[in-house]
């Protein structure tokens, strides 16, 4: 599923067709999780770069070209 992604690729991550973040950067797949950087949208770190770890079973990932 994510074999053709490389570190630093710009991505959009969606869950149930809804974007989790406007866009982010691919870091790696570890075990069954996507590790990526996006922008926090709530809480104390809202608007700040944030590392997300998201289970790949419930998402789709699209590369931005």
Tab-separated table of N, CA, C and O in Angstrom, residues 5-59:
chain	number	residue	atom	x	y	z
A	5	UNK	N	6.142	5.263	-1.336
A	5	UNK	CA	6.352	6.542	-0.653
A	5	UNK	C	7.776	6.619	-0.116
A	5	UNK	O	8.331	5.629	0.340
A	6	UNK	N	8.348	7.835	-0.181
A	6	UNK	CA	9.706	8.059	0.326
A	6	UNK	C	9.665	9.145	1.392
A	6	UNK	O	8.777	10.010	1.380
A	7	UNK	N	10.635	9.117	2.278
A	7	UNK	CA	10.761	10.127	3.325
A	7	UNK	C	10.673	11.524	2.709
A	7	UNK	O	11.351	11.824	1.732
A	8	UNK	N	9.798	12.349	3.258
A	8	UNK	CA	9.668	13.721	2.786
A	8	UNK	C	8.608	13.940	1.729
A	8	UNK	O	8.317	15.090	1.390
A	9	UNK	N	8.013	12.847	1.191
A	9	UNK	CA	6.935	13.024	0.211
A	9	UNK	C	5.784	13.789	0.852
A	9	UNK	O	5.424	13.544	2.008
A	10	UNK	N	5.195	14.720	0.100
A	10	UNK	CA	4.018	15.434	0.581
A	10	UNK	C	2.805	14.529	0.416
A	10	UNK	O	2.617	13.919	-0.644
A	11	UNK	N	1.975	14.447	1.464
A	11	UNK	CA	0.845	13.523	1.452
A	11	UNK	C	-0.415	14.189	2.016
A	11	UNK	O	-0.343	15.194	2.719
A	12	UNK	N	-1.555	13.573	1.676
A	12	UNK	CA	-2.826	13.865	2.319
A	12	UNK	C	-3.276	12.558	2.958
A	12	UNK	O	-3.247	11.508	2.309
A	13	UNK	N	-3.678	12.610	4.215
A	13	UNK	CA	-4.142	11.423	4.941
A	13	UNK	C	-5.636	11.589	5.189
A	13	UNK	O	-6.066	12.601	5.735
A	14	UNK	N	-6.419	10.577	4.767
A	14	UNK	CA	-7.871	10.634	4.941
A	14	UNK	C	-8.359	9.432	5.737
A	14	UNK	O	-7.842	8.333	5.583
A	15	UNK	N	-9.366	9.675	6.556
A	15	UNK	CA	-10.048	8.614	7.286
A	15	UNK	C	-11.526	8.732	6.946
A	15	UNK	O	-12.109	9.800	7.127
A	16	UNK	N	-12.106	7.673	6.426
A	16	UNK	CA	-13.505	7.662	5.985
A	16	UNK	C	-13.774	8.785	4.985
A	16	UNK	O	-14.827	9.405	4.990
A	17	UNK	N	-12.782	9.083	4.133
A	17	UNK	CA	-12.937	10.085	3.095
A	17	UNK	C	-12.741	11.516	3.548
A	17	UNK	O	-12.768	12.432	2.749
A	18	UNK	N	-12.542	11.721	4.837
A	18	UNK	CA	-12.369	13.066	5.375
A	18	UNK	C	-10.897	13.292	5.690
A	18	UNK	O	-10.252	12.456	6.330
A	19	UNK	N	-10.349	14.407	5.240
A	19	UNK	CA	-8.945	14.711	5.488
A	19	UNK	C	-8.656	14.865	6.973
A	19	UNK	O	-9.366	15.584	7.672
A	20	UNK	N	-7.617	14.183	7.449
A	20	UNK	CA	-7.192	14.328	8.837
A	20	UNK	C	-6.442	15.643	8.990
A	20	UNK	O	-6.522	16.320	9.996
A	21	UNK	N	-5.708	16.016	7.980
A	21	UNK	CA	-4.948	17.255	7.978
A	21	UNK	C	-4.908	17.738	6.531
A	21	UNK	O	-5.070	16.942	5.616
A	22	UNK	N	-4.715	19.038	6.310
A	22	UNK	CA	-4.665	19.540	4.939
A	22	UNK	C	-3.610	18.805	4.128
A	22	UNK	O	-3.855	18.342	3.048
A	23	UNK	N	-2.423	18.717	4.665
A	23	UNK	CA	-1.358	17.945	4.047
A	23	UNK	C	-0.246	17.754	5.063
A	23	UNK	O	-0.206	18.414	6.088
A	24	UNK	N	0.621	16.816	4.766
A	24	UNK	CA	1.720	16.528	5.680
A	24	UNK	C	2.908	15.968	4.928
A	24	UNK	O	2.944	15.987	3.699
A	25	UNK	N	3.862	15.456	5.681
A	25	UNK	CA	5.057	14.848	5.115
A	25	UNK	C	5.191	13.416	5.594
A	25	UNK	O	5.085	13.141	6.797
A	26	UNK	N	5.444	12.517	4.656
A	26	UNK	CA	5.641	11.105	4.965
A	26	UNK	C	6.985	10.925	5.669
A	26	UNK	O	7.993	11.468	5.237
A	27	UNK	N	6.985	10.159	6.765
A	27	UNK	CA	8.241	9.795	7.423
A	27	UNK	C	8.529	8.322	7.169
A	27	UNK	O	9.526	7.979	6.547
A	28	UNK	N	7.630	7.427	7.627
A	28	UNK	CA	7.859	5.990	7.441
A	28	UNK	C	6.616	5.210	7.820
A	28	UNK	O	5.673	5.751	8.404
A	29	UNK	N	6.625	3.914	7.494
A	29	UNK	CA	5.636	2.974	7.997
A	29	UNK	C	6.371	2.093	8.992
A	29	UNK	O	7.435	1.537	8.688
A	30	UNK	N	5.826	2.002	10.191
A	30	UNK	CA	6.434	1.190	11.255
A	30	UNK	C	5.356	0.280	11.808
A	30	UNK	O	4.315	0.758	12.262
A	31	UNK	N	5.617	-1.022	11.756
A	31	UNK	CA	4.612	-2.021	12.119
A	31	UNK	C	3.378	-1.783	11.260
A	31	UNK	O	3.449	-1.849	10.061
A	32	UNK	N	2.257	-1.468	11.846
A	32	UNK	CA	1.024	-1.253	11.103
A	32	UNK	C	0.599	0.213	11.155
A	32	UNK	O	-0.577	0.531	11.070
A	33	UNK	N	1.581	1.111	11.320
A	33	UNK	CA	1.296	2.524	11.511
A	33	UNK	C	2.042	3.405	10.515
A	33	UNK	O	3.194	3.142	10.192
A	34	UNK	N	1.373	4.456	10.096
A	34	UNK	CA	1.987	5.491	9.294
A	34	UNK	C	2.525	6.549	10.250
A	34	UNK	O	1.800	7.031	11.120
A	35	UNK	N	3.795	6.900	10.111
A	35	UNK	CA	4.395	7.974	10.895
A	35	UNK	C	4.574	9.148	9.942
A	35	UNK	O	5.215	9.006	8.904
A	36	UNK	N	3.988	10.290	10.299
A	36	UNK	CA	4.006	11.434	9.400
A	36	UNK	C	3.952	12.729	10.191
A	36	UNK	O	3.624	12.740	11.369
A	37	UNK	N	4.300	13.830	9.533
A	37	UNK	CA	4.272	15.151	10.158
A	37	UNK	C	3.131	15.944	9.531
A	37	UNK	O	3.009	16.005	8.312
A	38	UNK	N	2.317	16.518	10.395
A	38	UNK	CA	1.230	17.382	9.948
A	38	UNK	C	1.173	18.596	10.863
A	38	UNK	O	2.069	18.809	11.690
A	39	UNK	N	0.110	19.351	10.757
A	39	UNK	CA	-0.072	20.520	11.610
A	39	UNK	C	-1.189	20.224	12.597
A	39	UNK	O	-2.299	19.863	12.186
A	40	UNK	N	-0.910	20.362	13.874
A	40	UNK	CA	-1.935	20.131	14.892
A	40	UNK	C	-3.082	21.111	14.681
A	40	UNK	O	-2.860	22.284	14.388
A	41	UNK	N	-4.307	20.623	14.811
A	41	UNK	CA	-5.466	21.479	14.564
A	41	UNK	C	-6.226	21.840	15.834
A	41	UNK	O	-7.194	22.594	15.773
A	42	UNK	N	-5.810	21.292	16.977
A	42	UNK	CA	-6.493	21.640	18.223
A	42	UNK	C	-5.532	21.489	19.395
A	42	UNK	O	-4.460	20.915	19.262
A	43	UNK	N	-5.931	22.006	20.526
A	43	UNK	CA	-5.126	21.885	21.736
A	43	UNK	C	-4.024	22.918	21.817
A	43	UNK	O	-3.962	23.870	21.029
A	44	UNK	N	-3.139	22.706	22.760
A	44	UNK	CA	-2.068	23.655	23.049
A	44	UNK	C	-1.102	23.837	21.878
A	44	UNK	O	-0.458	24.867	21.765
A	45	UNK	N	-0.985	22.824	21.021
A	45	UNK	CA	-0.029	22.884	19.915
A	45	UNK	C	-0.691	23.191	18.577
A	45	UNK	O	-0.116	22.943	17.520
A	46	UNK	N	-1.891	23.744	18.613
A	46	UNK	CA	-2.614	24.080	17.399
A	46	UNK	C	-1.760	24.966	16.489
A	46	UNK	O	-1.175	25.952	16.927
A	47	UNK	N	-1.662	24.566	15.221
A	47	UNK	CA	-0.890	25.326	14.246
A	47	UNK	C	0.586	24.968	14.211
A	47	UNK	O	1.328	25.487	13.383
A	48	UNK	N	1.024	24.075	15.081
A	48	UNK	CA	2.428	23.686	15.158
A	48	UNK	C	2.674	22.345	14.454
A	48	UNK	O	1.798	21.474	14.467
A	49	UNK	N	3.851	22.156	13.863
A	49	UNK	CA	4.183	20.856	13.276
A	49	UNK	C	4.113	19.771	14.353
A	49	UNK	O	4.592	19.972	15.469
A	50	UNK	N	3.485	18.649	13.998
A	50	UNK	CA	3.241	17.580	14.954
A	50	UNK	C	3.515	16.237	14.287
A	50	UNK	O	3.155	16.035	13.131
A	51	UNK	N	4.128	15.325	15.010
A	51	UNK	CA	4.329	13.965	14.497
A	51	UNK	C	3.102	13.144	14.859
A	51	UNK	O	2.708	13.075	16.018
A	52	UNK	N	2.491	12.552	13.834
A	52	UNK	CA	1.319	11.699	14.021
A	52	UNK	C	1.709	10.251	13.765
A	52	UNK	O	2.524	9.963	12.887
A	53	UNK	N	1.112	9.342	14.513
A	53	UNK	CA	1.236	7.897	14.285
A	53	UNK	C	-0.187	7.400	14.080
A	53	UNK	O	-0.998	7.440	15.003
A	54	UNK	N	-0.497	6.972	12.854
A	54	UNK	CA	-1.863	6.634	12.476
A	54	UNK	C	-1.917	5.209	11.950
A	54	UNK	O	-1.145	4.838	11.062
A	55	UNK	N	-2.843	4.406	12.485
A	55	UNK	CA	-3.010	3.027	12.032
A	55	UNK	C	-3.413	3.021	10.568
A	55	UNK	O	-4.351	3.716	10.171
A	56	UNK	N	-2.718	2.235	9.745
A	56	UNK	CA	-2.965	2.248	8.299
A	56	UNK	C	-4.212	1.474	7.890
A	56	UNK	O	-4.640	1.578	6.738
A	57	UNK	N	-4.828	0.741	8.798
A	57	UNK	CA	-6.012	-0.035	8.439
A	57	UNK	C	-7.246	0.817	8.170
A	57	UNK	O	-8.166	0.373	7.509
A	58	UNK	N	-7.293	2.024	8.693
A	58	UNK	CA	-8.509	2.827	8.580
A	58	UNK	C	-8.311	4.110	7.780
A	58	UNK	O	-9.115	5.019	7.870
A	59	UNK	N	-7.230	4.187	7.016
A	59	UNK	CA	-6.937	5.433	6.299
A	59	UNK	C	-6.593	5.182	4.841
A	59	UNK	O	-6.297	4.060	4.438
